[in-house]
């Protein structure tokens, strides 16, 4: 079992930056790919970014490519999402997830990001 806890969300003005963290406990996530997702009010959950177990391969949704950066520190059992040039449409609840056996099986509770115009 893996427990994931996100933090770092908050209120920021458009054009600002935030860094989200996702700390895992229960077991090491060193062999798991990790992902970030978000869900805005009234919308479906949206994939944002993923990173492989080594941190050597990343992939992003077009909506955040060039603005968001996913990274990980396996020694700290932590995954990060650096978000720059934030827009009001980035307002959402942000989740991290651990991928095991090809699917995202473990999810955090989310951290709220609100971007004001």
mmCIF file of C-alpha atoms in Angstrom:
data_model
loop_
_atom_site.group_PDB
_atom_site.id
_atom_site.type_symbol
_atom_site.label_atom_id
_atom_site.label_comp_id
_atom_site.label_asym_id
_atom_site.label_seq_id
_atom_site.Cartn_x
_atom_site.Cartn_y
_atom_site.Cartn_z
ATOM 1 C CA UNK A 1 0.000 0.000 0.000
ATOM 2 C CA UNK A 2 1.121 3.487 -0.844
ATOM 3 C CA UNK A 3 -0.240 6.653 0.727
ATOM 4 C CA UNK A 4 0.224 9.874 -1.217
ATOM 5 C CA UNK A 5 -0.103 13.361 0.227
ATOM 6 C CA UNK A 6 -0.016 16.445 -1.969
ATOM 7 C CA UNK A 7 0.873 19.921 -0.776
ATOM 8 C CA UNK A 8 1.894 23.286 -2.130
ATOM 9 C CA UNK A 9 -1.369 24.454 -3.587
ATOM 10 C CA UNK A 10 -2.826 27.866 -2.922
ATOM 11 C CA UNK A 11 -3.999 31.121 -4.410
ATOM 12 C CA UNK A 12 -1.747 32.784 -6.970
ATOM 13 C CA UNK A 13 -2.146 35.552 -9.524
ATOM 14 C CA UNK A 14 -2.068 34.811 -13.214
ATOM 15 C CA UNK A 15 1.500 34.578 -14.427
ATOM 16 C CA UNK A 16 2.711 33.325 -11.076
ATOM 17 C CA UNK A 17 4.271 30.035 -10.057
ATOM 18 C CA UNK A 18 3.652 27.246 -7.603
ATOM 19 C CA UNK A 19 5.516 24.068 -6.757
ATOM 20 C CA UNK A 20 3.442 21.088 -5.754
ATOM 21 C CA UNK A 21 4.879 18.205 -3.773
ATOM 22 C CA UNK A 22 3.631 14.659 -3.415
ATOM 23 C CA UNK A 23 5.110 12.661 -0.564
ATOM 24 C CA UNK A 24 4.665 8.903 -0.540
ATOM 25 C CA UNK A 25 4.611 6.680 2.516
ATOM 26 C CA UNK A 26 3.941 3.034 3.185
ATOM 27 C CA UNK A 27 6.592 1.833 0.805
ATOM 28 C CA UNK A 28 9.171 3.268 -1.555
ATOM 29 C CA UNK A 29 7.948 4.484 -4.930
ATOM 30 C CA UNK A 30 11.352 4.070 -6.537
ATOM 31 C CA UNK A 31 10.033 1.478 -8.983
ATOM 32 C CA UNK A 32 6.808 3.301 -9.841
ATOM 33 C CA UNK A 33 6.050 5.731 -12.569
ATOM 34 C CA UNK A 34 4.268 8.731 -11.126
ATOM 35 C CA UNK A 35 1.758 11.149 -12.563
ATOM 36 C CA UNK A 36 0.016 14.429 -11.887
ATOM 37 C CA UNK A 37 -3.614 15.056 -12.738
ATOM 38 C CA UNK A 38 -6.138 17.780 -12.084
ATOM 39 C CA UNK A 39 -9.867 18.161 -11.947
ATOM 40 C CA UNK A 40 -11.617 21.477 -12.319
ATOM 41 C CA UNK A 41 -15.113 22.019 -11.007
ATOM 42 C CA UNK A 42 -17.656 20.430 -13.313
ATOM 43 C CA UNK A 43 -14.995 18.867 -15.533
ATOM 44 C CA UNK A 44 -13.436 15.449 -15.923
ATOM 45 C CA UNK A 45 -10.075 14.603 -14.457
ATOM 46 C CA UNK A 46 -7.249 15.624 -16.772
ATOM 47 C CA UNK A 47 -3.830 14.050 -17.158
ATOM 48 C CA UNK A 48 -0.995 16.572 -16.824
ATOM 49 C CA UNK A 49 2.369 14.849 -16.629
ATOM 50 C CA UNK A 50 4.119 11.586 -15.939
ATOM 51 C CA UNK A 51 7.655 10.579 -15.001
ATOM 52 C CA UNK A 52 9.304 7.184 -15.086
ATOM 53 C CA UNK A 53 10.873 5.510 -12.064
ATOM 54 C CA UNK A 54 14.336 6.888 -12.776
ATOM 55 C CA UNK A 55 13.178 10.376 -13.587
ATOM 56 C CA UNK A 56 14.766 10.121 -17.014
ATOM 57 C CA UNK A 57 11.573 10.128 -19.097
ATOM 58 C CA UNK A 58 8.755 12.622 -18.812
ATOM 59 C CA UNK A 59 5.623 13.322 -20.779
ATOM 60 C CA UNK A 60 3.168 16.217 -20.657
ATOM 61 C CA UNK A 61 -0.287 17.150 -21.774
ATOM 62 C CA UNK A 62 -0.313 19.816 -24.474
ATOM 63 C CA UNK A 63 -2.173 22.147 -22.140
ATOM 64 C CA UNK A 64 0.795 22.399 -19.767
ATOM 65 C CA UNK A 65 3.788 21.601 -21.966
ATOM 66 C CA UNK A 66 6.452 24.260 -21.615
ATOM 67 C CA UNK A 67 4.909 25.657 -18.419
ATOM 68 C CA UNK A 68 4.878 22.699 -16.009
ATOM 69 C CA UNK A 69 7.780 20.437 -15.059
ATOM 70 C CA UNK A 70 7.512 17.111 -13.280
ATOM 71 C CA UNK A 71 10.451 15.790 -11.287
ATOM 72 C CA UNK A 72 11.157 13.342 -8.515
ATOM 73 C CA UNK A 73 13.537 12.715 -5.650
ATOM 74 C CA UNK A 74 13.503 9.007 -4.902
ATOM 75 C CA UNK A 75 15.658 9.484 -1.821
ATOM 76 C CA UNK A 76 12.808 11.573 -0.395
ATOM 77 C CA UNK A 77 10.029 9.432 -1.874
ATOM 78 C CA UNK A 78 8.665 12.641 -3.354
ATOM 79 C CA UNK A 79 7.418 13.839 -6.707
ATOM 80 C CA UNK A 80 7.123 17.494 -7.664
ATOM 81 C CA UNK A 81 5.211 19.586 -10.157
ATOM 82 C CA UNK A 82 6.705 22.990 -10.876
ATOM 83 C CA UNK A 83 4.030 25.198 -12.402
ATOM 84 C CA UNK A 84 5.004 28.447 -14.101
ATOM 85 C CA UNK A 85 3.066 31.043 -16.073
ATOM 86 C CA UNK A 86 -0.148 29.990 -14.385
ATOM 87 C CA UNK A 87 -3.456 30.899 -15.972
ATOM 88 C CA UNK A 88 -6.955 31.161 -14.505
ATOM 89 C CA UNK A 89 -7.876 28.024 -16.437
ATOM 90 C CA UNK A 90 -5.287 26.115 -14.388
ATOM 91 C CA UNK A 91 -7.572 26.449 -11.370
ATOM 92 C CA UNK A 92 -8.354 22.924 -10.187
ATOM 93 C CA UNK A 93 -7.763 20.263 -7.573
ATOM 94 C CA UNK A 94 -4.387 18.697 -8.322
ATOM 95 C CA UNK A 95 -3.659 15.053 -7.619
ATOM 96 C CA UNK A 96 -0.611 12.839 -7.799
ATOM 97 C CA UNK A 97 -0.836 9.145 -8.514
ATOM 98 C CA UNK A 98 1.432 6.105 -8.499
ATOM 99 C CA UNK A 99 1.407 3.758 -11.442
ATOM 100 C CA UNK A 100 1.806 0.055 -10.759
ATOM 101 C CA UNK A 101 1.390 -2.738 -13.277
ATOM 102 C CA UNK A 102 0.436 -0.235 -15.950
ATOM 103 C CA UNK A 103 -2.361 1.608 -14.163
ATOM 104 C CA UNK A 104 -2.600 4.406 -11.645
ATOM 105 C CA UNK A 105 -3.615 2.487 -8.569
ATOM 106 C CA UNK A 106 -2.816 4.919 -5.773
ATOM 107 C CA UNK A 107 -4.071 8.487 -5.506
ATOM 108 C CA UNK A 108 -3.656 11.332 -3.088
ATOM 109 C CA UNK A 109 -6.444 13.530 -1.736
ATOM 110 C CA UNK A 110 -5.422 16.495 -3.838
ATOM 111 C CA UNK A 111 -4.302 20.057 -3.278
ATOM 112 C CA UNK A 112 -6.285 23.051 -4.507
ATOM 113 C CA UNK A 113 -4.740 25.528 -6.913
ATOM 114 C CA UNK A 114 -6.593 28.739 -7.613
ATOM 115 C CA UNK A 115 -5.298 31.236 -10.153
ATOM 116 C CA UNK A 116 -6.810 34.706 -10.090
ATOM 117 C CA UNK A 117 -6.937 36.944 -13.135
#
